[in-house]
CSV table of C-alpha atoms in Angstrom, one decimal:
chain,number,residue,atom,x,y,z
V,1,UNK,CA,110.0,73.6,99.2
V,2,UNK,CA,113.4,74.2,97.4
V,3,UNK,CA,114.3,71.7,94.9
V,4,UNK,CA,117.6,70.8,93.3
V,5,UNK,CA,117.7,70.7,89.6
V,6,UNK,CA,119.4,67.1,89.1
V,7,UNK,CA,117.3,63.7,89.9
V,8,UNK,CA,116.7,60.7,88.5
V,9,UNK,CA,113.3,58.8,88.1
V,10,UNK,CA,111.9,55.6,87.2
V,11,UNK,CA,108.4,54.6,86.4
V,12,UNK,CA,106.7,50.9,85.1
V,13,UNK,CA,103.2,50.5,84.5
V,14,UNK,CA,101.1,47.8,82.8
V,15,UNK,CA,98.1,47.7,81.3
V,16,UNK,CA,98.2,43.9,80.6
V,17,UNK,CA,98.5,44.1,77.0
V,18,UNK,CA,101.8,46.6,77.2
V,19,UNK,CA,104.4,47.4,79.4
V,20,UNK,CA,105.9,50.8,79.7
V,21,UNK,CA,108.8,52.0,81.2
V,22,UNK,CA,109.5,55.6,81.7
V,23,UNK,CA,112.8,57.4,82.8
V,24,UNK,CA,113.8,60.6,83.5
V,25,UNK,CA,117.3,62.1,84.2
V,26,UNK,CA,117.4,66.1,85.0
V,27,UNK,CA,120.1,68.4,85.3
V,28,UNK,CA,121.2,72.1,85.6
V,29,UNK,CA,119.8,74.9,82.8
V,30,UNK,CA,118.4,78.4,82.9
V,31,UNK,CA,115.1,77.6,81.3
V,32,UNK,CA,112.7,74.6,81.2
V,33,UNK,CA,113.9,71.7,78.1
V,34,UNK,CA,112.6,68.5,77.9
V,35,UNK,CA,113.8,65.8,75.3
V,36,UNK,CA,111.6,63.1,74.9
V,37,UNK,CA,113.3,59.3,73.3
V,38,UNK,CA,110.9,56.8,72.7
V,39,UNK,CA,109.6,54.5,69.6
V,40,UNK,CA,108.8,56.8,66.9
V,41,UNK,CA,104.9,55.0,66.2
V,42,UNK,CA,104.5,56.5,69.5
V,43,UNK,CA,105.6,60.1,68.9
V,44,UNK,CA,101.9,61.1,68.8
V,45,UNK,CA,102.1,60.5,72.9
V,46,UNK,CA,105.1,63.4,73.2
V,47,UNK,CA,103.4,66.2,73.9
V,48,UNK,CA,101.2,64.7,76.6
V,49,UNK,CA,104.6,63.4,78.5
V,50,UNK,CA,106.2,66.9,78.5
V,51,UNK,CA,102.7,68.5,79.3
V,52,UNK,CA,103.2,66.0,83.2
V,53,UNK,CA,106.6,66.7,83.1
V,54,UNK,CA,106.4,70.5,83.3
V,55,UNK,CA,103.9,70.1,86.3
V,56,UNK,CA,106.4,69.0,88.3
V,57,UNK,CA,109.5,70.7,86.3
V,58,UNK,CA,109.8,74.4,86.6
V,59,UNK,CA,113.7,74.7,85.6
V,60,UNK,CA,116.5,72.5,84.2
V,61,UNK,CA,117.4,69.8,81.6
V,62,UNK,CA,114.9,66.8,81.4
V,63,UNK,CA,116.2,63.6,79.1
V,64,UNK,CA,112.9,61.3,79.2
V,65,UNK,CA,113.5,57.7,77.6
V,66,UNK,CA,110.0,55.7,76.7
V,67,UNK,CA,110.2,51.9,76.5
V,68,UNK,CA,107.6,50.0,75.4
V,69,UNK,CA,107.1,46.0,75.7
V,70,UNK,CA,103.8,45.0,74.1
V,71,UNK,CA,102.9,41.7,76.2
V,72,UNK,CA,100.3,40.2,73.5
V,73,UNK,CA,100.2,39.5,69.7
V,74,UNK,CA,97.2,42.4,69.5
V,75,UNK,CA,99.5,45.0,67.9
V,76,UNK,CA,101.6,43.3,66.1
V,77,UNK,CA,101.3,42.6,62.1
V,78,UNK,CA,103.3,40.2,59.6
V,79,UNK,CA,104.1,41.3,56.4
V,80,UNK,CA,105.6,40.3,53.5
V,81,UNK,CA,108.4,42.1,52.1
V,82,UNK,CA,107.7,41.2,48.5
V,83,UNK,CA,110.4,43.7,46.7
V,84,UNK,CA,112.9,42.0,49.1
V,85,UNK,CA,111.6,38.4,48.7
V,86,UNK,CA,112.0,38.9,44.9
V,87,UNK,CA,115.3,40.1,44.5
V,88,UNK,CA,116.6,37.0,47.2
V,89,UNK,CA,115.0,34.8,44.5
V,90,UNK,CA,116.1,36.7,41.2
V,91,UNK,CA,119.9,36.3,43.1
V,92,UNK,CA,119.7,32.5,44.2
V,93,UNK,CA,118.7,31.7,40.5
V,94,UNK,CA,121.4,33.5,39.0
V,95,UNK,CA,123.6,32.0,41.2
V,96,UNK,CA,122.2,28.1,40.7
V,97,UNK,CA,122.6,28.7,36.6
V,98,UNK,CA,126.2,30.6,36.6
V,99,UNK,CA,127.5,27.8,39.0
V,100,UNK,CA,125.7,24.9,37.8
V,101,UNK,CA,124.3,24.6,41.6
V,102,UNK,CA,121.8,21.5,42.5
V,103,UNK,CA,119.0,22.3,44.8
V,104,UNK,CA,115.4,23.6,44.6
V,105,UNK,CA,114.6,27.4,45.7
V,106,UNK,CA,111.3,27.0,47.9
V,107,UNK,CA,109.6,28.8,50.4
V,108,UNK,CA,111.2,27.6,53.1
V,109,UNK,CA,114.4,29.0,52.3
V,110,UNK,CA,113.1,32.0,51.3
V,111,UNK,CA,110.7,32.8,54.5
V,112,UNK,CA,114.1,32.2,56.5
V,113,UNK,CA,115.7,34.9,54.4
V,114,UNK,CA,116.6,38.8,56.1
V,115,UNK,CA,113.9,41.2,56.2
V,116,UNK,CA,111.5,38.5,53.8
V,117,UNK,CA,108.8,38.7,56.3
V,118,UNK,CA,108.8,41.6,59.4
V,119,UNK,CA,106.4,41.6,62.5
V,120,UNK,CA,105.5,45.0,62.5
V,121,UNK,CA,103.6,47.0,65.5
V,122,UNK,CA,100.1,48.2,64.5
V,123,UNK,CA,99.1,50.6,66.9
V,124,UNK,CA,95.2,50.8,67.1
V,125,UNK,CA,94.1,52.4,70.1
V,126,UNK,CA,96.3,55.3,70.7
V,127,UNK,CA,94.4,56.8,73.6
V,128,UNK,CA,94.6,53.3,75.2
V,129,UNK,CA,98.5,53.4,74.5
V,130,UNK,CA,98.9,57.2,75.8
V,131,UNK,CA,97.2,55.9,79.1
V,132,UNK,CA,100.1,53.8,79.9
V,133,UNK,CA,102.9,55.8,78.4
V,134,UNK,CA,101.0,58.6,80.8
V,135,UNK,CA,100.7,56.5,83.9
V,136,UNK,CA,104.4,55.1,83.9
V,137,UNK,CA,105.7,59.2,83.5
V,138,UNK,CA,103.4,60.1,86.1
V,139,UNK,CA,105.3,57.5,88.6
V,140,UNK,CA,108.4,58.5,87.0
V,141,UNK,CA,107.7,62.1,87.8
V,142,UNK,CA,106.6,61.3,91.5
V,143,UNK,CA,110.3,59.7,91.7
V,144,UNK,CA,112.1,62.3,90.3
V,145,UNK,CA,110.4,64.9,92.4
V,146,UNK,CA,111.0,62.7,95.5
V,147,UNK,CA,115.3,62.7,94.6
V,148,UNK,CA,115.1,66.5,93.6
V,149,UNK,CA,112.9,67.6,96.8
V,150,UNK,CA,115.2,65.9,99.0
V,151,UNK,CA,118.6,67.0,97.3
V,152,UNK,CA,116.9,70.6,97.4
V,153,UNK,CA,116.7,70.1,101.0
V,154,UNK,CA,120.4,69.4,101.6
V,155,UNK,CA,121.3,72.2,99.4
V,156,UNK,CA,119.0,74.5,101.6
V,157,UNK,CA,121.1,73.2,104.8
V,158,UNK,CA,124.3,74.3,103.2
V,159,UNK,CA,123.0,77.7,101.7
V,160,UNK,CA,121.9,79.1,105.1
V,161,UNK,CA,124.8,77.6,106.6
V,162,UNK,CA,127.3,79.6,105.1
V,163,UNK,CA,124.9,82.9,105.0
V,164,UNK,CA,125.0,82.6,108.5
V,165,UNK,CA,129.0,81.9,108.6
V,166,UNK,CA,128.7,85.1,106.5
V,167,UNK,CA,126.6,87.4,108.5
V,168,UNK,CA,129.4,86.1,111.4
V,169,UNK,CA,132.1,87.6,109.5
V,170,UNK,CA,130.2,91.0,108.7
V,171,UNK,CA,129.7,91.3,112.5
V,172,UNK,CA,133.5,91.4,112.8
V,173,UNK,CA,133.8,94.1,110.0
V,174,UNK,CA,131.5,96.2,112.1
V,175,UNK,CA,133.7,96.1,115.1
V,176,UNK,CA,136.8,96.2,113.3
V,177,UNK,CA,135.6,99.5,110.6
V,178,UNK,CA,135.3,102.2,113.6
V,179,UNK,CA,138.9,101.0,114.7
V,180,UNK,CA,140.1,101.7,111.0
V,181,UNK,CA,140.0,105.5,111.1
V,182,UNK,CA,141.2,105.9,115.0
V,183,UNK,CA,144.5,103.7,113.5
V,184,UNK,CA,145.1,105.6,110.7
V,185,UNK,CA,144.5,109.2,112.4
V,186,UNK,CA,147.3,107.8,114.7
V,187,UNK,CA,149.8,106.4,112.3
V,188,UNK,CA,149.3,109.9,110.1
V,189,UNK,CA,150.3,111.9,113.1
V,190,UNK,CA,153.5,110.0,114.1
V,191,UNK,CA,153.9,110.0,110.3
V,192,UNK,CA,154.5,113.7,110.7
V,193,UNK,CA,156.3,114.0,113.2
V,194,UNK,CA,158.4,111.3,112.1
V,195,UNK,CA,159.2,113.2,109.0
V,196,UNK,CA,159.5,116.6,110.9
V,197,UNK,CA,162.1,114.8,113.8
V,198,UNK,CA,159.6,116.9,115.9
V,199,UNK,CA,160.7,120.1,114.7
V,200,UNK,CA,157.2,121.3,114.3
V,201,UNK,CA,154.4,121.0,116.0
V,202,UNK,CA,151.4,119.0,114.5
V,203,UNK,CA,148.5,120.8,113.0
V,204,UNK,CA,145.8,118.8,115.1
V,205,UNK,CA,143.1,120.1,112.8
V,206,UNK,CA,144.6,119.8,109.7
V,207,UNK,CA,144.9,116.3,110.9
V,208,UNK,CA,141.8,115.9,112.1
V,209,UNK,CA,140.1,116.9,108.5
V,210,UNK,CA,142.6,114.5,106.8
V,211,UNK,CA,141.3,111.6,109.0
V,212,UNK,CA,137.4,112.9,108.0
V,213,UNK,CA,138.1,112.7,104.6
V,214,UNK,CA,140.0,109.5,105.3
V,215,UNK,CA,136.6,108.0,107.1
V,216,UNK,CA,134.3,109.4,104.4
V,217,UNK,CA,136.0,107.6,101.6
V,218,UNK,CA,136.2,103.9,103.4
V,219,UNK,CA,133.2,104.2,104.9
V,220,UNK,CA,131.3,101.2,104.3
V,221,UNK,CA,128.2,101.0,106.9
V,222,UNK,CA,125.9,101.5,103.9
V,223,UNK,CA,127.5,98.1,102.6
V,224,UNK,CA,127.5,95.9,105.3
V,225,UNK,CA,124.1,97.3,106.4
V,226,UNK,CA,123.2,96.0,102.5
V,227,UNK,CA,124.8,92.8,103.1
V,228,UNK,CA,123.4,92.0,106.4
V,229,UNK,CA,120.3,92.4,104.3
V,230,UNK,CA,121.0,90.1,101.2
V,231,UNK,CA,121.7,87.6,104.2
V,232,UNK,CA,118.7,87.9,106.1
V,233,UNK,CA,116.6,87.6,102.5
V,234,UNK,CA,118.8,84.3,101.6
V,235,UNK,CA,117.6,82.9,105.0
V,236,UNK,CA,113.6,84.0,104.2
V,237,UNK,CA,113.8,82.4,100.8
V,238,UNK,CA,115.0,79.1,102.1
V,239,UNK,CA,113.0,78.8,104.8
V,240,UNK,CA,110.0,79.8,103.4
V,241,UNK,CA,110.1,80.2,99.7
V,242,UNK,CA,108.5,77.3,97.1
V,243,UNK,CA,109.8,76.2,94.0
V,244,UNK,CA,111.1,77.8,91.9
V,245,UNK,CA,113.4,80.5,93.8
V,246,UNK,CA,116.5,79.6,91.2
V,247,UNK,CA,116.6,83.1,89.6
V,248,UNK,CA,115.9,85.0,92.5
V,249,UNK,CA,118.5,83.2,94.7
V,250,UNK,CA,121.0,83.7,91.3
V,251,UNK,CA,120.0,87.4,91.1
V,252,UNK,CA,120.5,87.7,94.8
V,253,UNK,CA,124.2,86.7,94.7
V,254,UNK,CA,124.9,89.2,92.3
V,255,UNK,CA,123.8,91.5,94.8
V,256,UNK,CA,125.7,90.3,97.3
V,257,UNK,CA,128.9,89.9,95.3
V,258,UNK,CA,128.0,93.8,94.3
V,259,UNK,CA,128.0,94.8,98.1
V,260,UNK,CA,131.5,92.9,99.1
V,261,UNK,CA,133.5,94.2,96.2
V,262,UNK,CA,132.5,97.8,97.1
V,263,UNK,CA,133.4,96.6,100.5
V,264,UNK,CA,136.5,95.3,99.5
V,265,UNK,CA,137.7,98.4,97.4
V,266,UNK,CA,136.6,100.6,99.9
V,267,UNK,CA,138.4,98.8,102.9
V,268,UNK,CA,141.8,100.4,103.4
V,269,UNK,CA,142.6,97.7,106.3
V,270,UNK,CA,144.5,94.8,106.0
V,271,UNK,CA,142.1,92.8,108.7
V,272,UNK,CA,139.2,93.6,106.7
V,273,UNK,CA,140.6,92.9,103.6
V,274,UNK,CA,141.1,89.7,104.8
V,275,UNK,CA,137.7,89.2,105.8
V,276,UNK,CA,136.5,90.7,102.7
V,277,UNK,CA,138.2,87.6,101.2
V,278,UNK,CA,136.9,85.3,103.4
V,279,UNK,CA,133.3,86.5,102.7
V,280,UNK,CA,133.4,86.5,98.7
V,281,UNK,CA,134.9,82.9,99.0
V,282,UNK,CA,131.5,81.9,100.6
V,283,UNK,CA,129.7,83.9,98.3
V,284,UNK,CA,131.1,81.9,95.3
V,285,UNK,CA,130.2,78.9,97.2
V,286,UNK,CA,126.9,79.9,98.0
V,287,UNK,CA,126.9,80.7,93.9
V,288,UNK,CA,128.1,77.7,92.9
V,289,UNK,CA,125.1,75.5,95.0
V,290,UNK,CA,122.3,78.2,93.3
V,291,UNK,CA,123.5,76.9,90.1
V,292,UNK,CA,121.7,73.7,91.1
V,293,UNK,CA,118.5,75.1,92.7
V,294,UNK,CA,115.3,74.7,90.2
């Protein structure tokens, strides 16, 4: 099954004591790169998300963002910030005795302070924590692989579309590059006599061995014959290759960009020239939509 490179995918699981939301945005690279963002007490969970992640993700660019809501008190510890409470009260009596200020400094003033007191997560089961974070990227994963399998699909539809609009136009080559030398054997022999106002009689086998040499040096079966190929093997690989055929379907264009530029520096026809053109504008097309196949 092909699969396109970019997807999105979202995943929430509970465990009753914490909620977790996973979410996963991938897009276009040459290798495999997964960035994890999450709460760093949690960091010792980041190696088990990208180890599900790269079951599913062969190729490309994953961002992964963690959320975690904890649902109950259980991990979560108050502390007093007693360096911070201190200077607060160390400030507010300088402040009542260099302004002559009324009032009493008590603790309910200071608890109310910035930063006096902090609830602060205690984590104290961490395989019980993993087995949400895990169970939320697996659902994440399951969505992005939906998006990307489907995208991959579409992308499929295109590629063989325009290999076949290509094979299409190599057909006409064929007809047209037998026609080639038969035009210019004609065209060099009214040439001739053009130049000669008829005064001479053509050499017929002087002409004949210039249109040989002519056919030898734009002869271009070997190409088409090559490109007929890379066509057919961009078909198989569609139909019936799994994930991932990125490189090989990137490797493959080269090939097939190799083929049409011999093609198209061999050619010595403007109506194959033309065609030649038409051809490496689907190429780059068909390039271009690679670029997003995992």
């Amino acid at each position: 099954m092909i699969k396109s490179m970019t997807g999105f995918g979202r995943g929430e699981y509970s465990d009753g004591k914490r909620s977790v939301v996973a979410e996963i945005k991938t897009v276009n690279h040459r290798y495999s790169d997964i960035n994890v963002k999450m709460p760093k007490r949690y960091s010792f969970a980041e190696e088990k998300i990208k180890s599900i992640i790269r079951t599913r993700i062969k190729r490309g660019k994953a961002e992964v963002s963690i959320i975690v809501e904890n649902l109950t008190e259980e991990d979560i510890t108050v502390k007093l910030n007693e360096m911070v409470a201190r200077q607060y009260i160390d400030n507010l009596k300088e402040l009542k005795t260099s302004y002559e200020l009324g009032g009493d400094i008590d603790i309910a003033l200071v608890a109310t302070l910035p930063d006096v007191m902090k609830a602060i997560p205690d984590v104290e089961n961490e395989d019980e924590v993993t087995n949400v974070i895990e169970q939320a990227v697996i659902l994440a994963t399951e969505s992005l692989d939906s998006m990307r399998t489907a995208e991959g699909g579409k992308l499929a539809e295109d590629l063989m579309m325009r290999g076949e609009l290509i094979r299409g136009i190599i057909k006409k080559i064929d007809e047209r590059a037998p026609l080639v030398v038969k035009d210019y054997t004609e065209k060099l022999y009214n040439r001739i006599k053009e130049l000669t106002e008829g005064a001479v009689d053509v050499p017929e086998d002087r002409i004949l061995m210039e249109a040989a040499v002519f056919a030898d040096k734009s002869n271009i079966t070997e190409e088409l014959v090559r490109l007929e190929s890379h066509m057919i093997q961009l078909s198989n690989i569609l139909s019936t290759g799994n994930s991932p055929v990125g490189k090989k379907l990137d490797f493959l264009v080269q090939e097939m960009n190799r083929e049409a530029n011999t093609i198209g520096s061999k050619s010595n026809d403007l109506e194959i020239t033309s065609l030649m053109l038409e051809t490496k504008s689907e190429i780059e097309k068909i390039r271009e939509q690679v670029q997003n196949i995992e």
